[in-house]
CSV table of C-alpha atoms in Angstrom, one decimal:
chain,number,residue,atom,x,y,z
A,1,MET,CA,-54.8,165.1,-66.1
A,2,GLU,CA,-56.5,162.2,-67.0
A,3,ARG,CA,-56.6,162.3,-71.1
A,4,ARG,CA,-60.2,162.2,-72.5
A,5,SER,CA,-60.7,162.2,-76.1
A,6,PRO,CA,-61.5,165.1,-78.0
A,7,SER,CA,-65.8,166.0,-78.1
A,8,ARG,CA,-67.0,168.8,-80.7
A,9,ILE,CA,-67.7,172.3,-79.2
A,10,ARG,CA,-71.1,173.5,-77.9
A,11,LEU,CA,-71.0,177.0,-76.6
A,12,ALA,CA,-72.5,177.5,-73.4
A,13,GLY,CA,-75.2,180.3,-71.5
A,14,LEU,CA,-76.2,181.0,-75.3
A,15,GLY,CA,-79.4,183.3,-75.4
A,16,ALA,CA,-82.7,183.6,-76.2
A,17,ALA,CA,-83.1,184.9,-79.7
A,18,ALA,CA,-81.9,187.7,-81.3
A,19,ALA,CA,-81.8,189.0,-85.1
A,20,LEU,CA,-81.7,192.5,-87.2
A,21,ALA,CA,-84.2,192.3,-90.0
A,22,LEU,CA,-81.7,191.6,-92.8
A,23,THR,CA,-81.9,189.7,-96.0
A,24,ALA,CA,-79.7,187.3,-96.6
A,25,GLY,CA,-77.6,187.0,-99.7
A,26,THR,CA,-77.9,184.4,-102.9
A,27,GLY,CA,-76.3,181.2,-101.4
A,28,THR,CA,-77.8,177.9,-99.3
A,29,ALA,CA,-79.5,179.8,-96.2
A,30,GLN,CA,-82.4,181.1,-95.2
A,31,ALA,CA,-82.8,184.7,-95.9
A,32,ALA,CA,-84.8,187.2,-93.8
A,33,ASP,CA,-86.6,189.8,-95.2
A,34,GLY,CA,-85.1,193.1,-96.0
A,35,ASP,CA,-81.3,194.2,-97.5
A,36,TRP,CA,-78.1,195.2,-96.9
A,37,TYR,CA,-77.5,198.5,-94.9
A,38,HIS,CA,-75.2,201.3,-95.5
A,39,VAL,CA,-73.9,201.9,-92.5
A,40,GLY,CA,-70.7,203.8,-93.1
A,41,ASP,CA,-68.9,206.1,-96.5
A,42,GLY,CA,-65.0,206.0,-97.2
A,43,MET,CA,-62.2,203.7,-96.7
A,44,THR,CA,-62.1,204.2,-93.0
A,45,SER,CA,-65.5,203.2,-92.1
A,46,GLY,CA,-65.1,199.8,-93.2
A,47,ILE,CA,-65.8,196.8,-90.9
A,48,SER,CA,-62.7,194.2,-90.4
A,49,GLY,CA,-64.4,192.7,-87.5
A,50,ILE,CA,-67.5,192.0,-85.3
A,51,ALA,CA,-68.8,190.6,-82.0
A,52,THR,CA,-71.8,190.5,-80.3
A,53,ASP,CA,-71.6,191.4,-76.4
A,54,GLY,CA,-73.0,187.9,-75.4
A,55,THR,CA,-76.1,189.6,-73.7
A,56,HIS,CA,-79.5,188.3,-73.8
A,57,HIS,CA,-81.2,190.6,-76.1
A,58,GLY,CA,-83.9,187.8,-78.1
A,59,ARG,CA,-86.4,189.0,-76.5
A,60,ASP,CA,-86.7,192.5,-77.8
A,61,GLY,CA,-84.9,191.6,-81.7
A,62,THR,CA,-82.3,194.2,-80.9
A,63,LEU,CA,-78.4,193.3,-81.1
A,64,HIS,CA,-75.3,194.9,-79.0
A,65,GLY,CA,-71.6,194.3,-79.9
A,66,VAL,CA,-68.8,195.9,-81.2
A,67,VAL,CA,-66.9,196.3,-84.4
A,68,VAL,CA,-63.4,196.6,-85.2
A,69,ARG,CA,-61.5,199.0,-88.0
A,70,ASP,CA,-58.5,198.3,-90.2
A,71,ASN,CA,-57.3,201.7,-89.4
A,72,LYS,CA,-53.9,202.5,-89.2
A,73,LYS,CA,-52.9,206.4,-88.8
A,74,PRO,CA,-53.1,208.1,-85.5
A,75,GLY,CA,-57.0,210.1,-85.3
A,76,GLU,CA,-58.5,207.5,-87.5
A,77,ASN,CA,-61.1,205.1,-85.4
A,78,ARG,CA,-60.7,201.6,-84.3
A,79,ILE,CA,-63.7,200.5,-82.6
A,80,ALA,CA,-67.6,201.4,-82.4
A,81,ARG,CA,-70.5,199.8,-81.0
A,82,ILE,CA,-72.9,198.4,-82.7
A,83,THR,CA,-76.8,198.3,-81.8
A,84,ALA,CA,-79.4,198.1,-84.3
A,85,HIS,CA,-83.1,196.8,-84.2
A,86,PRO,CA,-85.5,195.1,-86.2
A,87,GLY,CA,-85.9,196.6,-89.7
A,88,GLU,CA,-84.1,199.5,-88.1
A,89,LYS,CA,-80.7,200.5,-89.6
A,90,PRO,CA,-77.9,200.1,-86.9
A,91,ARG,CA,-76.3,202.7,-85.3
A,92,LEU,CA,-72.7,202.9,-85.0
A,93,THR,CA,-70.9,205.1,-82.0
A,94,PRO,CA,-67.1,205.3,-81.9
A,95,LEU,CA,-65.5,204.3,-78.7
A,96,SER,CA,-62.0,205.9,-77.8
A,97,TRP,CA,-59.3,203.7,-77.6
A,98,LYS,CA,-57.3,203.7,-74.5
A,99,GLY,CA,-53.9,202.2,-74.6
A,100,PRO,CA,-51.5,201.1,-77.0
A,101,LEU,CA,-52.8,202.0,-80.2
A,102,PRO,CA,-52.9,199.0,-82.9
A,103,THR,CA,-52.6,198.9,-86.5
A,104,ASP,CA,-54.9,197.4,-88.9
A,105,LEU,CA,-57.2,196.1,-86.7
A,106,GLU,CA,-59.0,192.4,-88.4
A,107,ALA,CA,-60.7,190.4,-85.9
A,108,ILE,CA,-62.3,190.5,-82.6
A,109,ASP,CA,-64.4,188.7,-80.5
A,110,ARG,CA,-65.8,188.7,-76.9
A,111,VAL,CA,-63.7,186.7,-73.8
A,112,PRO,CA,-67.0,184.4,-72.7
A,113,GLY,CA,-67.3,184.5,-68.9
A,114,ALA,CA,-65.9,187.6,-68.9
A,115,PRO,CA,-68.6,190.6,-69.1
A,116,GLY,CA,-67.8,193.8,-71.9
A,117,GLN,CA,-64.1,191.4,-72.2
A,118,TYR,CA,-62.7,190.9,-76.4
A,119,VAL,CA,-59.8,190.4,-77.9
A,120,ALA,CA,-58.7,192.4,-80.8
A,121,LEU,CA,-56.7,190.8,-83.4
A,122,ALA,CA,-54.2,192.8,-85.3
A,123,SER,CA,-52.8,191.8,-89.1
A,124,ALA,CA,-48.9,191.0,-88.0
A,125,GLY,CA,-50.2,188.9,-85.4
A,126,THR,CA,-50.7,190.9,-81.8
A,127,GLY,CA,-53.6,190.8,-79.6
A,128,TYR,CA,-55.2,193.3,-77.3
A,129,ARG,CA,-57.3,192.3,-74.5
A,130,ILE,CA,-59.4,194.6,-74.0
A,131,GLN,CA,-62.4,195.9,-71.6
A,132,VAL,CA,-65.4,198.0,-73.4
A,133,ALA,CA,-67.4,199.9,-70.8
A,134,HIS,CA,-69.3,203.6,-71.4
A,135,ARG,CA,-67.2,204.9,-74.5
A,136,SER,CA,-63.9,203.4,-74.2
A,137,ALA,CA,-62.2,200.3,-74.8
A,138,ARG,CA,-59.5,200.1,-72.2
A,139,VAL,CA,-56.2,197.9,-73.4
A,140,LEU,CA,-55.7,195.0,-70.5
A,141,ASP,CA,-52.8,193.7,-71.7
A,142,THR,CA,-51.0,193.2,-75.6
A,143,PHE,CA,-49.7,189.2,-76.8
A,144,GLU,CA,-48.3,187.7,-79.6
A,145,LEU,CA,-50.1,184.7,-81.1
A,146,PRO,CA,-47.9,181.9,-81.1
A,147,GLY,CA,-46.7,180.8,-84.0
A,148,LYS,CA,-46.3,183.5,-86.0
A,149,ALA,CA,-43.3,182.3,-88.3
A,150,GLY,CA,-46.0,179.3,-89.8
A,151,GLY,CA,-48.9,180.1,-92.2
A,152,ASP,CA,-47.6,182.5,-95.3
A,153,GLY,CA,-44.3,182.5,-93.8
A,154,ASN,CA,-43.5,179.3,-93.2
A,155,PRO,CA,-41.6,178.2,-95.8
A,156,ASP,CA,-41.4,174.4,-95.2
A,157,ILE,CA,-45.1,174.7,-96.5
A,158,PRO,CA,-45.0,174.0,-100.1
A,159,ASP,CA,-46.9,176.7,-100.8
A,160,ASN,CA,-44.7,179.5,-99.6
A,161,ALA,CA,-41.2,177.8,-100.3
A,162,ASP,CA,-40.4,180.7,-102.5
A,163,LYS,CA,-41.5,183.1,-99.8
A,164,PRO,CA,-39.5,182.1,-97.4
A,165,ASN,CA,-39.5,186.3,-95.9
A,166,LYS,CA,-43.3,187.0,-96.2
A,167,PRO,CA,-45.2,187.6,-93.2
A,168,ASP,CA,-48.0,186.2,-92.0
A,169,ASN,CA,-51.3,188.3,-92.1
A,170,TYR,CA,-54.2,187.3,-90.2
A,171,GLU,CA,-58.2,188.8,-90.5
A,172,SER,CA,-59.6,185.8,-88.3
A,173,PHE,CA,-59.8,185.0,-84.4
A,174,ALA,CA,-61.9,183.7,-82.5
A,175,LEU,CA,-62.8,182.5,-78.6
A,176,ALA,CA,-65.4,179.5,-77.2
A,177,ARG,CA,-66.1,177.9,-73.8
A,178,PRO,CA,-67.1,174.2,-74.1
A,179,ALA,CA,-70.5,173.3,-72.2
A,180,ALA,CA,-70.0,172.2,-69.1
A,181,SER,CA,-70.5,168.5,-69.8
A,182,SER,CA,-67.9,168.3,-72.0
A,183,PRO,CA,-64.6,166.5,-70.9
A,184,ALA,CA,-62.5,170.5,-71.3
A,185,GLY,CA,-66.1,171.9,-69.7
A,186,GLU,CA,-65.6,171.2,-66.1
A,187,ASP,CA,-63.5,174.2,-65.2
A,188,GLY,CA,-64.5,177.0,-67.6
A,189,ALA,CA,-61.5,176.2,-70.6
A,190,LEU,CA,-61.5,178.5,-73.3
A,191,ILE,CA,-60.4,177.5,-76.9
A,192,ALA,CA,-59.2,179.8,-79.6
A,193,VAL,CA,-59.4,179.9,-83.3
A,194,TRP,CA,-57.1,181.9,-85.8
A,195,ALA,CA,-55.9,182.0,-89.4
A,196,ASP,CA,-53.8,183.6,-91.6
A,197,ARG,CA,-55.9,185.0,-94.9
A,198,GLY,CA,-53.9,183.2,-97.4
A,199,ASP,CA,-54.6,184.7,-101.0
A,200,ASP,CA,-52.4,184.3,-104.4
A,201,GLY,CA,-53.4,180.7,-104.5
A,202,ARG,CA,-52.3,179.7,-101.1
A,203,PRO,CA,-54.9,177.9,-98.5
A,204,SER,CA,-55.2,179.8,-95.1
A,205,THR,CA,-53.8,177.9,-92.1
A,206,LEU,CA,-56.0,177.3,-89.4
A,207,ARG,CA,-55.2,177.2,-85.7
A,208,ALA,CA,-55.7,176.3,-82.7
A,209,ALA,CA,-55.4,176.3,-78.7
A,210,SER,CA,-56.6,176.4,-75.2
A,211,PHE,CA,-56.8,179.9,-74.2
A,212,SER,CA,-55.7,181.0,-70.9
A,213,LEU,CA,-57.0,184.6,-68.4
A,214,PRO,CA,-54.1,185.2,-65.9
A,215,ASP,CA,-54.4,183.7,-63.0
A,216,ASP,CA,-55.7,186.2,-61.2
A,217,GLU,CA,-58.7,186.6,-63.8
A,218,THR,CA,-61.1,183.1,-64.7
A,219,PRO,CA,-64.2,183.5,-66.2
A,220,ALA,CA,-66.9,183.0,-64.9
A,221,ARG,CA,-69.5,180.0,-65.9
A,222,THR,CA,-72.4,182.2,-64.2
A,223,GLY,CA,-72.9,186.0,-63.2
A,224,GLY,CA,-71.1,187.8,-60.2
A,225,SER,CA,-68.5,190.1,-59.6
A,226,ARG,CA,-65.1,189.6,-61.1
A,227,THR,CA,-61.8,191.7,-60.8
A,228,VAL,CA,-60.8,193.0,-63.7
A,229,ARG,CA,-57.0,193.4,-64.1
A,230,ALA,CA,-54.3,195.5,-66.1
A,231,HIS,CA,-51.0,193.3,-67.1
A,232,PRO,CA,-47.7,194.3,-68.7
A,233,ALA,CA,-47.6,193.3,-72.2
A,234,GLY,CA,-46.8,189.8,-72.3
A,235,GLU,CA,-47.9,188.8,-68.9
A,236,GLY,CA,-51.2,188.3,-69.4
A,237,VAL,CA,-53.4,186.0,-71.7
A,238,THR,CA,-51.4,182.0,-72.0
A,239,PHE,CA,-51.4,179.5,-75.3
A,240,GLY,CA,-51.9,175.5,-75.1
A,241,GLU,CA,-50.1,173.5,-77.2
A,242,VAL,CA,-51.0,174.9,-81.0
A,243,HIS,CA,-52.9,172.0,-83.9
A,244,THR,CA,-53.0,173.5,-86.9
A,245,ALA,CA,-55.1,172.1,-90.7
A,246,ARG,CA,-55.2,174.2,-93.7
A,247,VAL,CA,-57.6,175.1,-95.7
A,248,ARG,CA,-58.8,176.7,-99.3
A,249,ALA,CA,-62.3,179.2,-99.8
A,250,PRO,CA,-64.6,176.9,-101.7
A,251,TYR,CA,-65.6,180.1,-103.2
A,252,PRO,CA,-64.7,183.2,-105.1
A,253,ALA,CA,-63.4,181.6,-108.0
A,254,GLY,CA,-59.7,183.0,-108.6
A,255,ASP,CA,-57.1,183.5,-105.8
A,256,PRO,CA,-59.8,184.3,-102.6
A,257,ARG,CA,-58.4,185.3,-99.3
A,258,SER,CA,-59.6,182.2,-97.9
A,259,ALA,CA,-60.2,183.6,-94.1
A,260,SER,CA,-61.7,187.0,-93.9
A,261,ASP,CA,-62.9,186.3,-90.7
A,262,LEU,CA,-64.2,182.9,-88.5
A,263,LYS,CA,-66.7,182.1,-85.8
A,264,ILE,CA,-67.4,179.1,-83.4
A,265,THR,CA,-71.2,178.1,-83.6
A,266,GLY,CA,-72.6,176.1,-80.5
A,267,SER,CA,-71.8,172.8,-81.9
A,268,GLY,CA,-68.5,173.7,-82.7
A,269,GLU,CA,-68.6,174.3,-86.2
A,270,LEU,CA,-66.2,176.5,-88.0
A,271,LEU,CA,-67.7,179.4,-90.1
A,272,VAL,CA,-65.1,180.7,-92.3
A,273,GLY,CA,-65.5,184.2,-94.4
A,274,SER,CA,-63.6,184.4,-97.4
A,275,ALA,CA,-63.7,187.3,-99.9
A,276,THR,CA,-61.9,188.9,-103.2
A,277,ASP,CA,-60.2,192.0,-102.7
A,278,PRO,CA,-59.0,193.4,-106.1
A,279,GLY,CA,-58.4,196.6,-105.1
A,280,ASP,CA,-59.5,199.8,-103.6
A,281,ASP,CA,-63.0,200.1,-106.2
A,282,GLY,CA,-63.5,196.5,-106.2
A,283,PRO,CA,-65.3,194.5,-107.8
A,284,PHE,CA,-65.7,192.4,-104.8
A,285,ASP,CA,-67.3,188.7,-104.1
A,286,SER,CA,-67.4,187.0,-100.7
A,287,GLY,CA,-68.7,184.1,-99.2
A,288,VAL,CA,-69.3,182.0,-96.1
A,289,TYR,CA,-68.4,178.6,-96.0
A,290,SER,CA,-67.7,176.1,-93.0
A,291,ALA,CA,-64.4,174.7,-92.6
A,292,GLY,CA,-65.0,171.7,-90.3
A,293,HIS,CA,-65.0,171.7,-85.8
A,294,VAL,CA,-63.4,172.4,-83.0
A,295,ALA,CA,-62.5,170.2,-80.1
A,296,LEU,CA,-60.8,170.9,-77.0
A,297,ASP,CA,-59.6,167.5,-75.3
A,298,GLY,CA,-60.1,166.8,-71.5
A,299,ALA,CA,-55.6,167.4,-71.4
A,300,HIS,CA,-56.9,171.2,-72.5
A,301,THR,CA,-55.4,170.3,-76.8
A,302,GLY,CA,-57.4,172.2,-78.9
A,303,ARG,CA,-58.2,169.7,-81.9
A,304,ILE,CA,-59.5,171.0,-85.5
A,305,GLU,CA,-61.1,168.4,-87.4
A,306,ALA,CA,-61.3,169.8,-91.1
A,307,ALA,CA,-63.8,168.8,-93.9
A,308,GLU,CA,-62.3,167.2,-96.8
A,309,HIS,CA,-64.4,169.4,-99.1
A,310,PRO,CA,-65.4,172.9,-97.6
A,311,GLU,CA,-69.2,173.9,-98.3
A,312,VAL,CA,-70.1,176.5,-99.2
A,313,LEU,CA,-72.8,178.4,-97.2
A,314,GLU,CA,-73.4,181.9,-98.5
A,315,ARG,CA,-72.4,184.2,-101.3
A,316,PHE,CA,-71.9,188.3,-100.9
A,317,PRO,CA,-71.8,189.3,-104.5
A,318,GLY,CA,-70.2,192.7,-104.8
A,319,HIS,CA,-69.3,193.1,-101.5
A,320,LYS,CA,-65.9,192.0,-99.4
A,321,VAL,CA,-67.2,190.3,-95.8
A,322,GLU,CA,-64.6,190.9,-93.4
A,323,ALA,CA,-67.0,190.2,-90.6
A,324,LEU,CA,-68.6,187.6,-89.2
A,325,THR,CA,-70.3,187.1,-85.3
A,326,CYS,CA,-73.5,184.4,-84.3
A,327,LEU,CA,-76.2,186.1,-82.4
A,328,PRO,CA,-76.8,184.9,-79.0
A,329,GLY,CA,-79.2,181.8,-78.9
A,330,SER,CA,-79.9,181.9,-82.5
A,331,ASP,CA,-79.0,180.7,-85.9
A,332,LYS,CA,-78.4,183.5,-87.6
A,333,ALA,CA,-75.5,185.5,-87.8
A,334,VAL,CA,-74.6,189.2,-88.9
A,335,VAL,CA,-72.0,190.0,-91.3
A,336,GLY,CA,-70.2,193.1,-91.9
A,337,THR,CA,-67.4,194.5,-95.0
A,338,ASP,CA,-64.5,196.5,-95.8
A,339,ASP,CA,-65.8,197.7,-99.1
A,340,GLU,CA,-63.2,199.9,-99.4
A,341,ASN,CA,-64.2,202.9,-100.7
A,342,ALA,CA,-67.7,201.8,-101.6
A,343,GLY,CA,-67.4,201.9,-97.4
A,344,SER,CA,-68.9,199.6,-95.2
A,345,SER,CA,-72.6,197.4,-94.9
A,346,VAL,CA,-73.9,194.8,-92.6
A,347,LYS,CA,-77.0,192.1,-93.3
A,348,THR,CA,-78.3,189.6,-91.1
A,349,VAL,CA,-78.6,185.3,-92.2
A,350,THR,CA,-80.9,183.6,-90.8
A,351,GLY,CA,-79.8,179.5,-90.1
A,352,LEU,CA,-75.9,180.5,-91.2
A,353,CYS,CA,-75.3,179.4,-87.0
A,354,ALA,CA,-78.1,177.0,-86.6
A,355,ARG,CA,-75.1,173.8,-86.9
């Protein structure tokens, strides 16, 4: 295949504007009217990842999506639907998990072109491709992230020279599809971006690679019927060559986790959450910043254009934001928190997904 120069991703097929009438924090993004909505009490109600279902709900202002929780014990909820109408408290409906039970889910994103499909990621780097329908999430296949020996546990990185046996701890994963007009967008190629969280003064390591469904499942660029099949562990999705870059959060102060979640905007910008976690009772602080851009070239190689000076876009004092998503066809983002003993809350921020 002829190698072409990288081009920034533009997500295809975004719908009309959708928003919750909630307030943003104290950062630079323009805020909507309202405030945080408290949606869960106690440790097991935290929101560690969020994704919209990609449908076009902007006309009636409704959000449809899913959230994941970092619970670890049998019987504790792993995933729930989230539905919200402007000016109303969001409603979360727990879903049953059918398949290998994950421990410590920390991120989720939808699979573009595959209605009802998501990839959820556990902190140890195990991914779960799932099909959400009715009141359940069914595991289609599982996989391990490539390059798990890097990041936190790679002794070749100077910051980690004294921690050669410390494993990666992942809290973020995102998927995107280039527009049809881009070099890699002609065949429905997908790109994945993920990161270890970093902390204790260590930066986060961002990773990007092409992402492919099994050969018998090609993501649809337009509507139509698709056959969804389950596959044995390790025989489902595949990744291409991995490109890495390091980033250190510009906010909060101190030694924050530099990547508590991330998502890719329509222009290919990387929005990354960061947070401090001093303990189950806080006090917490968190923010969202721009870490650069992601690209997929004509040879299906993922590239990260890391920002030399990451820009703080929003601050959320008093909360530990661990979940971030952009609403379809909108410049608005929804953020969710895992405030440990204080439970979970969500809000919408206008302008965060504009660039």
